[in-house]
């Protein structure tokens, strides 16, 4: 590739099942702020969808799933990892680099 657009990333994220609309919106604002504040840009965000978990995580059986497609630098993903690990509303998240 070329230019300063950054690499493509995808993040799968599960939010806590008891979050209401305002809580989910606040969590998404935090996520998008972390990306854009750390040399990244948002390509596409899937709407939150409540689903059953494949297996129990921290005594939870369901959660809100979303998929965030973004561009960024390695530091963008590092900062997301650092902050989301200690964010109570987040049950689980995974950042991957799809094949380009």
mmCIF file of N, CA, C and O in Angstrom:
data_model
loop_
_atom_site.group_PDB
_atom_site.id
_atom_site.type_symbol
_atom_site.label_atom_id
_atom_site.label_comp_id
_atom_site.label_asym_id
_atom_site.label_seq_id
_atom_site.Cartn_x
_atom_site.Cartn_y
_atom_site.Cartn_z
ATOM 1 N N UNK A 1 0.832 -1.210 0.000
ATOM 2 C CA UNK A 1 0.000 0.000 0.000
ATOM 3 C C UNK A 1 0.854 1.242 0.000
ATOM 4 O O UNK A 1 2.056 1.186 -0.177
ATOM 5 N N UNK A 2 0.212 2.423 0.172
ATOM 6 C CA UNK A 2 0.943 3.672 0.224
ATOM 7 C C UNK A 2 0.103 4.730 0.893
ATOM 8 O O UNK A 2 -1.053 4.501 1.225
ATOM 9 N N UNK A 3 0.680 5.866 1.138
ATOM 10 C CA UNK A 3 -0.063 6.944 1.780
ATOM 11 C C UNK A 3 -0.139 6.741 3.272
ATOM 12 O O UNK A 3 0.385 5.767 3.812
ATOM 13 N N UNK A 4 -0.812 7.645 3.964
ATOM 14 C CA UNK A 4 -0.833 7.631 5.424
ATOM 15 C C UNK A 4 -2.182 7.182 5.965
ATOM 16 O O UNK A 4 -2.656 7.668 6.981
ATOM 17 N N UNK A 5 -2.822 6.252 5.250
ATOM 18 C CA UNK A 5 -4.157 5.833 5.675
ATOM 19 C C UNK A 5 -4.119 4.837 6.813
ATOM 20 O O UNK A 5 -5.105 4.619 7.480
ATOM 21 N N UNK A 6 -2.973 4.200 7.061
ATOM 22 C CA UNK A 6 -2.898 3.212 8.125
ATOM 23 C C UNK A 6 -3.323 1.838 7.645
ATOM 24 O O UNK A 6 -3.679 1.643 6.491
ATOM 25 N N UNK A 7 -3.265 0.890 8.568
ATOM 26 C CA UNK A 7 -3.619 -0.488 8.237
ATOM 27 C C UNK A 7 -5.086 -0.737 8.554
ATOM 28 O O UNK A 7 -5.666 -0.063 9.382
ATOM 29 N N UNK A 8 -5.635 -1.752 7.909
ATOM 30 C CA UNK A 8 -7.001 -2.145 8.215
ATOM 31 C C UNK A 8 -7.036 -3.030 9.454
ATOM 32 O O UNK A 8 -6.226 -3.939 9.599
ATOM 33 N N UNK A 9 -7.984 -2.756 10.324
ATOM 34 C CA UNK A 9 -8.211 -3.581 11.508
ATOM 35 C C UNK A 9 -9.695 -3.872 11.634
ATOM 36 O O UNK A 9 -10.528 -3.105 11.151
ATOM 37 N N UNK A 10 -9.996 -4.968 12.305
ATOM 38 C CA UNK A 10 -11.371 -5.277 12.702
ATOM 39 C C UNK A 10 -11.363 -5.575 14.177
ATOM 40 O O UNK A 10 -10.484 -6.289 14.660
ATOM 41 N N UNK A 11 -12.335 -5.046 14.892
ATOM 42 C CA UNK A 11 -12.454 -5.367 16.305
ATOM 43 C C UNK A 11 -13.839 -5.927 16.591
ATOM 44 O O UNK A 11 -14.848 -5.295 16.307
ATOM 45 N N UNK A 12 -13.872 -7.138 17.138
ATOM 46 C CA UNK A 12 -15.099 -7.727 17.622
ATOM 47 C C UNK A 12 -15.174 -7.394 19.105
ATOM 48 O O UNK A 12 -14.195 -7.558 19.827
ATOM 49 N N UNK A 13 -16.336 -6.905 19.552
ATOM 50 C CA UNK A 13 -16.452 -6.515 20.946
ATOM 51 C C UNK A 13 -17.795 -6.958 21.513
ATOM 52 O O UNK A 13 -18.809 -6.929 20.826
ATOM 53 N N UNK A 14 -17.762 -7.411 22.765
ATOM 54 C CA UNK A 14 -18.986 -7.792 23.472
ATOM 55 C C UNK A 14 -19.143 -6.869 24.674
ATOM 56 O O UNK A 14 -18.268 -6.808 25.540
ATOM 57 N N UNK A 15 -20.261 -6.147 24.706
ATOM 58 C CA UNK A 15 -20.575 -5.283 25.844
ATOM 59 C C UNK A 15 -21.459 -6.017 26.839
ATOM 60 O O UNK A 15 -22.136 -6.987 26.489
ATOM 61 N N UNK A 16 -21.455 -5.551 28.082
ATOM 62 C CA UNK A 16 -22.244 -6.205 29.124
ATOM 63 C C UNK A 16 -23.733 -6.203 28.792
ATOM 64 O O UNK A 16 -24.253 -5.226 28.260
ATOM 65 N N UNK A 17 -24.440 -7.307 29.123
ATOM 66 C CA UNK A 17 -25.844 -7.446 28.714
ATOM 67 C C UNK A 17 -26.797 -6.462 29.409
ATOM 68 O O UNK A 17 -27.868 -6.184 28.884
ATOM 69 N N UNK A 18 -26.396 -5.919 30.551
ATOM 70 C CA UNK A 18 -27.322 -5.029 31.258
ATOM 71 C C UNK A 18 -27.236 -3.573 30.806
ATOM 72 O O UNK A 18 -27.962 -2.715 31.301
ATOM 73 N N UNK A 19 -26.351 -3.295 29.846
ATOM 74 C CA UNK A 19 -26.232 -1.925 29.344
ATOM 75 C C UNK A 19 -27.513 -1.496 28.635
ATOM 76 O O UNK A 19 -28.118 -2.274 27.892
ATOM 77 N N UNK A 20 -27.929 -0.249 28.878
ATOM 78 C CA UNK A 20 -29.067 0.292 28.138
ATOM 79 C C UNK A 20 -28.551 1.056 26.923
ATOM 80 O O UNK A 20 -27.347 1.091 26.655
ATOM 81 N N UNK A 21 -29.467 1.677 26.196
ATOM 82 C CA UNK A 21 -29.090 2.353 24.968
ATOM 83 C C UNK A 21 -28.043 3.443 25.215
ATOM 84 O O UNK A 21 -27.090 3.590 24.463
ATOM 85 N N UNK A 22 -28.234 4.204 26.290
ATOM 86 C CA UNK A 22 -27.283 5.271 26.624
ATOM 87 C C UNK A 22 -25.917 4.689 26.976
ATOM 88 O O UNK A 22 -24.881 5.243 26.605
ATOM 89 N N UNK A 23 -25.924 3.565 27.693
ATOM 90 C CA UNK A 23 -24.669 2.918 28.071
ATOM 91 C C UNK A 23 -23.915 2.387 26.865
ATOM 92 O O UNK A 23 -22.696 2.508 26.774
ATOM 93 N N UNK A 24 -24.664 1.796 25.930
ATOM 94 C CA UNK A 24 -24.043 1.267 24.707
ATOM 95 C C UNK A 24 -23.496 2.411 23.860
ATOM 96 O O UNK A 24 -22.408 2.305 23.286
ATOM 97 N N UNK A 25 -24.254 3.503 23.786
ATOM 98 C CA UNK A 25 -23.809 4.662 23.020
ATOM 99 C C UNK A 25 -22.538 5.260 23.645
ATOM 100 O O UNK A 25 -21.595 5.617 22.949
ATOM 101 N N UNK A 26 -22.523 5.329 24.967
ATOM 102 C CA UNK A 26 -21.358 5.856 25.669
ATOM 103 C C UNK A 26 -20.127 5.000 25.437
ATOM 104 O O UNK A 26 -19.021 5.514 25.253
ATOM 105 N N UNK A 27 -20.333 3.673 25.441
ATOM 106 C CA UNK A 27 -19.225 2.756 25.204
ATOM 107 C C UNK A 27 -18.691 2.916 23.781
ATOM 108 O O UNK A 27 -17.484 2.956 23.555
ATOM 109 N N UNK A 28 -19.615 3.036 22.815
ATOM 110 C CA UNK A 28 -19.186 3.207 21.424
ATOM 111 C C UNK A 28 -18.470 4.544 21.231
ATOM 112 O O UNK A 28 -17.484 4.621 20.498
ATOM 113 N N UNK A 29 -18.949 5.588 21.922
ATOM 114 C CA UNK A 29 -18.270 6.891 21.841
ATOM 115 C C UNK A 29 -16.840 6.785 22.361
ATOM 116 O O UNK A 29 -15.909 7.376 21.816
ATOM 117 N N UNK A 30 -16.688 6.022 23.450
ATOM 118 C CA UNK A 30 -15.362 5.829 24.034
ATOM 119 C C UNK A 30 -14.439 5.107 23.042
ATOM 120 O O UNK A 30 -13.288 5.498 22.843
ATOM 121 N N UNK A 31 -14.974 4.064 22.402
ATOM 122 C CA UNK A 31 -14.198 3.280 21.441
ATOM 123 C C UNK A 31 -13.792 4.124 20.233
ATOM 124 O O UNK A 31 -12.629 4.142 19.836
ATOM 125 N N UNK A 32 -14.760 4.842 19.648
ATOM 126 C CA UNK A 32 -14.450 5.646 18.474
ATOM 127 C C UNK A 32 -13.482 6.775 18.841
ATOM 128 O O UNK A 32 -12.595 7.112 18.061
ATOM 129 N N UNK A 33 -13.625 7.320 20.039
ATOM 130 C CA UNK A 33 -12.708 8.359 20.502
ATOM 131 C C UNK A 33 -11.284 7.843 20.662
ATOM 132 O O UNK A 33 -10.322 8.541 20.342
ATOM 133 N N UNK A 34 -11.162 6.615 21.154
ATOM 134 C CA UNK A 34 -9.838 6.013 21.300
ATOM 135 C C UNK A 34 -9.182 5.804 19.940
ATOM 136 O O UNK A 34 -7.978 5.996 19.782
ATOM 137 N N UNK A 35 -9.987 5.407 18.951
ATOM 138 C CA UNK A 35 -9.447 5.158 17.613
ATOM 139 C C UNK A 35 -9.036 6.477 16.954
ATOM 140 O O UNK A 35 -7.892 6.631 16.522
ATOM 141 N N UNK A 36 -9.960 7.440 16.925
ATOM 142 C CA UNK A 36 -9.664 8.692 16.224
ATOM 143 C C UNK A 36 -8.633 9.523 16.987
ATOM 144 O O UNK A 36 -7.895 10.305 16.389
ATOM 145 N N UNK A 37 -8.553 9.343 18.299
ATOM 146 C CA UNK A 37 -7.584 10.084 19.095
ATOM 147 C C UNK A 37 -6.186 9.503 19.044
ATOM 148 O O UNK A 37 -5.237 10.089 19.562
ATOM 149 N N UNK A 38 -6.061 8.313 18.430
ATOM 150 C CA UNK A 38 -4.751 7.655 18.341
ATOM 151 C C UNK A 38 -4.416 7.291 16.903
ATOM 152 O O UNK A 38 -4.131 6.130 16.586
ATOM 153 N N UNK A 39 -4.505 8.294 16.035
ATOM 154 C CA UNK A 39 -4.065 8.172 14.635
ATOM 155 C C UNK A 39 -4.886 7.182 13.812
ATOM 156 O O UNK A 39 -4.408 6.637 12.829
ATOM 157 N N UNK A 40 -6.143 6.935 14.216
ATOM 158 C CA UNK A 40 -6.981 6.003 13.471
ATOM 159 C C UNK A 40 -8.195 6.682 12.873
ATOM 160 O O UNK A 40 -8.472 7.848 13.140
ATOM 161 N N UNK A 41 -8.915 5.946 12.042
ATOM 162 C CA UNK A 41 -10.172 6.433 11.488
ATOM 163 C C UNK A 41 -11.153 5.272 11.392
ATOM 164 O O UNK A 41 -10.762 4.125 11.183
ATOM 165 N N UNK A 42 -12.442 5.576 11.553
ATOM 166 C CA UNK A 42 -13.496 4.562 11.549
ATOM 167 C C UNK A 42 -13.968 4.331 10.114
ATOM 168 O O UNK A 42 -14.281 5.287 9.405
ATOM 169 N N UNK A 43 -14.024 3.064 9.707
ATOM 170 C CA UNK A 43 -14.589 2.743 8.392
ATOM 171 C C UNK A 43 -16.058 2.380 8.506
ATOM 172 O O UNK A 43 -16.891 2.866 7.756
ATOM 173 N N UNK A 44 -16.385 1.482 9.443
ATOM 174 C CA UNK A 44 -17.746 0.991 9.534
ATOM 175 C C UNK A 44 -17.968 0.406 10.931
ATOM 176 O O UNK A 44 -17.073 -0.234 11.481
ATOM 177 N N UNK A 45 -19.139 0.644 11.478
ATOM 178 C CA UNK A 45 -19.488 0.099 12.786
ATOM 179 C C UNK A 45 -20.823 -0.621 12.666
ATOM 180 O O UNK A 45 -21.805 -0.043 12.198
ATOM 181 N N UNK A 46 -20.862 -1.887 13.049
ATOM 182 C CA UNK A 46 -22.128 -2.618 13.039
ATOM 183 C C UNK A 46 -22.977 -2.191 14.234
ATOM 184 O O UNK A 46 -22.436 -1.919 15.303
ATOM 185 N N UNK A 47 -24.307 -2.164 14.073
ATOM 186 C CA UNK A 47 -25.168 -1.859 15.224
ATOM 187 C C UNK A 47 -25.018 -2.938 16.296
ATOM 188 O O UNK A 47 -24.742 -4.096 15.982
ATOM 189 N N UNK A 48 -25.196 -2.549 17.558
ATOM 190 C CA UNK A 48 -25.149 -3.517 18.661
ATOM 191 C C UNK A 48 -26.244 -4.563 18.469
ATOM 192 O O UNK A 48 -27.364 -4.232 18.082
ATOM 193 N N UNK A 49 -25.926 -5.806 18.762
ATOM 194 C CA UNK A 49 -26.883 -6.897 18.632
ATOM 195 C C UNK A 49 -26.759 -7.801 19.847
ATOM 196 O O UNK A 49 -25.670 -8.309 20.127
ATOM 197 N N UNK A 50 -27.861 -7.997 20.578
ATOM 198 C CA UNK A 50 -27.790 -8.861 21.765
ATOM 199 C C UNK A 50 -27.813 -10.319 21.328
ATOM 200 O O UNK A 50 -28.680 -10.734 20.554
ATOM 201 N N UNK A 51 -26.835 -11.088 21.807
ATOM 202 C CA UNK A 51 -26.723 -12.483 21.402
ATOM 203 C C UNK A 51 -26.336 -13.334 22.602
ATOM 204 O O UNK A 51 -25.753 -12.838 23.563
ATOM 205 N N UNK A 52 -26.636 -14.628 22.502
ATOM 206 C CA UNK A 52 -26.149 -15.566 23.507
ATOM 207 C C UNK A 52 -24.674 -15.815 23.272
ATOM 208 O O UNK A 52 -24.222 -15.886 22.127
ATOM 209 N N UNK A 53 -23.914 -15.941 24.351
ATOM 210 C CA UNK A 53 -22.494 -16.243 24.230
ATOM 211 C C UNK A 53 -22.315 -17.724 23.936
ATOM 212 O O UNK A 53 -23.098 -18.556 24.390
ATOM 213 N N UNK A 54 -21.289 -18.063 23.194
ATOM 214 C CA UNK A 54 -21.007 -19.453 22.854
ATOM 215 C C UNK A 54 -20.714 -20.258 24.124
ATOM 216 O O UNK A 54 -21.022 -21.437 24.222
ATOM 217 N N UNK A 55 -20.088 -19.586 25.106
ATOM 218 C CA UNK A 55 -19.857 -20.210 26.400
ATOM 219 C C UNK A 55 -19.876 -19.100 27.438
ATOM 220 O O UNK A 55 -19.729 -17.922 27.111
ATOM 221 N N UNK A 56 -20.079 -19.486 28.684
ATOM 222 C CA UNK A 56 -20.203 -18.502 29.740
ATOM 223 C C UNK A 56 -18.892 -17.752 29.958
ATOM 224 O O UNK A 56 -17.826 -18.346 30.028
ATOM 225 N N UNK A 57 -18.960 -16.432 30.047
ATOM 226 C CA UNK A 57 -17.792 -15.605 30.343
ATOM 227 C C UNK A 57 -18.119 -14.790 31.591
ATOM 228 O O UNK A 57 -19.098 -14.046 31.598
ATOM 229 N N UNK A 58 -17.325 -14.927 32.632
ATOM 230 C CA UNK A 58 -17.561 -14.185 33.885
ATOM 231 C C UNK A 58 -19.007 -14.299 34.373
ATOM 232 O O UNK A 58 -19.622 -13.302 34.725
ATOM 233 N N UNK A 59 -19.545 -15.506 34.342
ATOM 234 C CA UNK A 59 -20.922 -15.776 34.772
ATOM 235 C C UNK A 59 -21.988 -15.143 33.885
ATOM 236 O O UNK A 59 -23.159 -15.087 34.273
ATOM 237 N N UNK A 60 -21.614 -14.652 32.731
ATOM 238 C CA UNK A 60 -22.591 -14.048 31.820
ATOM 239 C C UNK A 60 -22.928 -15.027 30.710
ATOM 240 O O UNK A 60 -22.067 -15.750 30.225
ATOM 241 N N UNK A 61 -24.201 -15.014 30.295
ATOM 242 C CA UNK A 61 -24.649 -15.909 29.233
ATOM 243 C C UNK A 61 -24.976 -15.173 27.940
ATOM 244 O O UNK A 61 -25.212 -15.798 26.909
ATOM 245 N N UNK A 62 -25.046 -13.845 27.990
ATOM 246 C CA UNK A 62 -25.311 -13.088 26.776
ATOM 247 C C UNK A 62 -24.621 -11.740 26.837
ATOM 248 O O UNK A 62 -24.118 -11.337 27.890
ATOM 249 N N UNK A 63 -24.585 -11.082 25.712
ATOM 250 C CA UNK A 63 -23.942 -9.776 25.664
ATOM 251 C C UNK A 63 -24.275 -9.082 24.360
ATOM 252 O O UNK A 63 -24.891 -9.663 23.466
ATOM 253 N N UNK A 64 -23.877 -7.829 24.255
ATOM 254 C CA UNK A 64 -24.102 -7.048 23.035
ATOM 255 C C UNK A 64 -22.861 -7.117 22.148
ATOM 256 O O UNK A 64 -21.780 -6.712 22.559
ATOM 257 N N UNK A 65 -23.061 -7.637 20.939
ATOM 258 C CA UNK A 65 -21.961 -7.783 19.994
ATOM 259 C C UNK A 65 -21.910 -6.600 19.031
ATOM 260 O O UNK A 65 -22.948 -6.111 18.595
ATOM 261 N N UNK A 66 -20.718 -6.187 18.672
ATOM 262 C CA UNK A 66 -20.550 -5.259 17.568
ATOM 263 C C UNK A 66 -19.244 -5.579 16.863
ATOM 264 O O UNK A 66 -18.376 -6.256 17.419
ATOM 265 N N UNK A 67 -19.130 -5.124 15.629
ATOM 266 C CA UNK A 67 -17.907 -5.265 14.861
ATOM 267 C C UNK A 67 -17.533 -3.876 14.374
ATOM 268 O O UNK A 67 -18.353 -3.178 13.772
ATOM 269 N N UNK A 68 -16.305 -3.456 14.664
ATOM 270 C CA UNK A 68 -15.831 -2.128 14.277
ATOM 271 C C UNK A 68 -14.695 -2.290 13.277
ATOM 272 O O UNK A 68 -13.695 -2.937 13.576
ATOM 273 N N UNK A 69 -14.878 -1.750 12.085
ATOM 274 C CA UNK A 69 -13.828 -1.773 11.067
ATOM 275 C C UNK A 69 -13.139 -0.417 11.112
ATOM 276 O O UNK A 69 -13.801 0.619 10.980
ATOM 277 N N UNK A 70 -11.838 -0.422 11.306
ATOM 278 C CA UNK A 70 -11.133 0.857 11.369
ATOM 279 C C UNK A 70 -9.749 0.761 10.745
ATOM 280 O O UNK A 70 -9.232 -0.320 10.497
ATOM 281 N N UNK A 71 -9.189 1.924 10.461
ATOM 282 C CA UNK A 71 -7.811 2.003 9.997
ATOM 283 C C UNK A 71 -6.993 2.637 11.110
ATOM 284 O O UNK A 71 -7.499 3.483 11.844
ATOM 285 N N UNK A 72 -5.728 2.222 11.220
ATOM 286 C CA UNK A 72 -4.921 2.801 12.263
ATOM 287 C C UNK A 72 -3.486 2.337 12.194
ATOM 288 O O UNK A 72 -3.086 1.609 11.286
ATOM 289 N N UNK A 73 -2.735 2.770 13.174
ATOM 290 C CA UNK A 73 -1.340 2.385 13.335
ATOM 291 C C UNK A 73 -1.274 1.315 14.427
ATOM 292 O O UNK A 73 -2.248 1.122 15.162
ATOM 293 N N UNK A 74 -0.129 0.641 14.574
ATOM 294 C CA UNK A 74 -0.007 -0.319 15.673
ATOM 295 C C UNK A 74 -0.339 0.304 17.026
ATOM 296 O O UNK A 74 -0.935 -0.338 17.880
ATOM 297 N N UNK A 75 -0.004 1.580 17.210
ATOM 298 C CA UNK A 75 -0.276 2.221 18.495
ATOM 299 C C UNK A 75 -1.772 2.400 18.731
ATOM 300 O O UNK A 75 -2.218 2.465 19.877
ATOM 301 N N UNK A 76 -2.557 2.495 17.632
ATOM 302 C CA UNK A 76 -4.009 2.606 17.769
ATOM 303 C C UNK A 76 -4.555 1.344 18.441
ATOM 304 O O UNK A 76 -5.322 1.404 19.401
ATOM 305 N N UNK A 77 -4.121 0.190 17.928
ATOM 306 C CA UNK A 77 -4.563 -1.089 18.484
ATOM 307 C C UNK A 77 -4.026 -1.284 19.905
ATOM 308 O O UNK A 77 -4.736 -1.812 20.768
ATOM 309 N N UNK A 78 -2.807 -0.859 20.141
ATOM 310 C CA UNK A 78 -2.222 -0.995 21.485
ATOM 311 C C UNK A 78 -3.016 -0.214 22.518
ATOM 312 O O UNK A 78 -3.257 -0.690 23.626
ATOM 313 N N UNK A 79 -3.397 0.993 22.158
ATOM 314 C CA UNK A 79 -4.145 1.841 23.085
ATOM 315 C C UNK A 79 -5.542 1.271 23.342
ATOM 316 O O UNK A 79 -6.025 1.273 24.472
ATOM 317 N N UNK A 80 -6.181 0.763 22.291
ATOM 318 C CA UNK A 80 -7.476 0.099 22.456
ATOM 319 C C UNK A 80 -7.339 -1.081 23.420
ATOM 320 O O UNK A 80 -8.141 -1.238 24.338
ATOM 321 N N UNK A 81 -6.325 -1.910 23.185
ATOM 322 C CA UNK A 81 -6.078 -3.061 24.056
ATOM 323 C C UNK A 81 -5.906 -2.637 25.507
ATOM 324 O O UNK A 81 -6.491 -3.229 26.416
ATOM 325 N N UNK A 82 -5.102 -1.589 25.700
ATOM 326 C CA UNK A 82 -4.777 -1.154 27.052
ATOM 327 C C UNK A 82 -6.023 -0.666 27.798
ATOM 328 O O UNK A 82 -6.272 -1.047 28.937
ATOM 329 N N UNK A 83 -6.818 0.166 27.110
ATOM 330 C CA UNK A 83 -7.964 0.787 27.775
ATOM 331 C C UNK A 83 -9.153 -0.179 27.920
ATOM 332 O O UNK A 83 -9.783 -0.246 28.970
ATOM 333 N N UNK A 84 -9.428 -0.957 26.870
ATOM 334 C CA UNK A 84 -10.616 -1.818 26.912
ATOM 335 C C UNK A 84 -10.461 -2.961 27.913
ATOM 336 O O UNK A 84 -11.445 -3.454 28.452
ATOM 337 N N UNK A 85 -9.213 -3.376 28.164
ATOM 338 C CA UNK A 85 -8.954 -4.404 29.172
ATOM 339 C C UNK A 85 -9.445 -3.991 30.550
ATOM 340 O O UNK A 85 -9.812 -4.833 31.359
ATOM 341 N N UNK A 86 -9.392 -2.677 30.827
ATOM 342 C CA UNK A 86 -9.777 -2.194 32.161
ATOM 343 C C UNK A 86 -11.116 -1.459 32.130
ATOM 344 O O UNK A 86 -11.460 -0.740 33.056
ATOM 345 N N UNK A 87 -11.889 -1.644 31.049
ATOM 346 C CA UNK A 87 -13.203 -1.019 30.931
ATOM 347 C C UNK A 87 -14.271 -2.011 31.388
ATOM 348 O O UNK A 87 -14.439 -3.063 30.780
ATOM 349 N N UNK A 88 -14.980 -1.660 32.462
ATOM 350 C CA UNK A 88 -15.950 -2.579 33.072
ATOM 351 C C UNK A 88 -17.067 -3.023 32.128
ATOM 352 O O UNK A 88 -17.566 -4.141 32.232
ATOM 353 N N UNK A 89 -17.485 -2.136 31.224
ATOM 354 C CA UNK A 89 -18.620 -2.460 30.350
ATOM 355 C C UNK A 89 -18.287 -3.495 29.288
ATOM 356 O O UNK A 89 -19.164 -4.023 28.634
ATOM 357 N N UNK A 90 -16.984 -3.756 29.113
ATOM 358 C CA UNK A 90 -16.545 -4.675 28.066
ATOM 359 C C UNK A 90 -16.349 -6.076 28.640
ATOM 360 O O UNK A 90 -15.595 -6.275 29.581
ATOM 361 N N UNK A 91 -17.062 -7.044 28.057
ATOM 362 C CA UNK A 91 -16.929 -8.437 28.483
ATOM 363 C C UNK A 91 -15.722 -9.080 27.808
ATOM 364 O O UNK A 91 -14.914 -9.759 28.431
ATOM 365 N N UNK A 92 -15.590 -8.842 26.505
ATOM 366 C CA UNK A 92 -14.547 -9.492 25.719
ATOM 367 C C UNK A 92 -14.335 -8.683 24.447
ATOM 368 O O UNK A 92 -15.282 -8.119 23.914
ATOM 369 N N UNK A 93 -13.105 -8.627 23.967
ATOM 370 C CA UNK A 93 -12.875 -7.978 22.679
ATOM 371 C C UNK A 93 -11.692 -8.637 21.996
ATOM 372 O O UNK A 93 -10.864 -9.264 22.638
ATOM 373 N N UNK A 94 -11.633 -8.498 20.688
ATOM 374 C CA UNK A 94 -10.570 -9.106 19.907
ATOM 375 C C UNK A 94 -10.290 -8.214 18.708
ATOM 376 O O UNK A 94 -11.201 -7.874 17.956
ATOM 377 N N UNK A 95 -9.037 -7.810 18.559
ATOM 378 C CA UNK A 95 -8.645 -6.969 17.433
ATOM 379 C C UNK A 95 -7.838 -7.814 16.463
ATOM 380 O O UNK A 95 -6.867 -8.467 16.861
ATOM 381 N N UNK A 96 -8.263 -7.850 15.197
ATOM 382 C CA UNK A 96 -7.550 -8.645 14.198
ATOM 383 C C UNK A 96 -7.235 -7.773 12.992
ATOM 384 O O UNK A 96 -7.892 -6.758 12.741
ATOM 385 N N UNK A 97 -6.213 -8.181 12.250
ATOM 386 C CA UNK A 97 -5.915 -7.548 10.971
ATOM 387 C C UNK A 97 -6.348 -8.502 9.877
ATOM 388 O O UNK A 97 -5.729 -9.541 9.688
ATOM 389 N N UNK A 98 -7.429 -8.167 9.179
ATOM 390 C CA UNK A 98 -7.885 -9.061 8.100
ATOM 391 C C UNK A 98 -6.851 -9.100 6.976
ATOM 392 O O UNK A 98 -6.049 -8.185 6.820
ATOM 393 N N UNK A 99 -6.911 -10.142 6.189
ATOM 394 C CA UNK A 99 -6.010 -10.249 5.043
ATOM 395 C C UNK A 99 -6.325 -9.117 4.069
ATOM 396 O O UNK A 99 -7.474 -8.878 3.740
ATOM 397 N N UNK A 100 -5.296 -8.419 3.632
ATOM 398 C CA UNK A 100 -5.535 -7.281 2.740
ATOM 399 C C UNK A 100 -5.333 -7.673 1.285
ATOM 400 O O UNK A 100 -4.593 -8.573 1.001
#
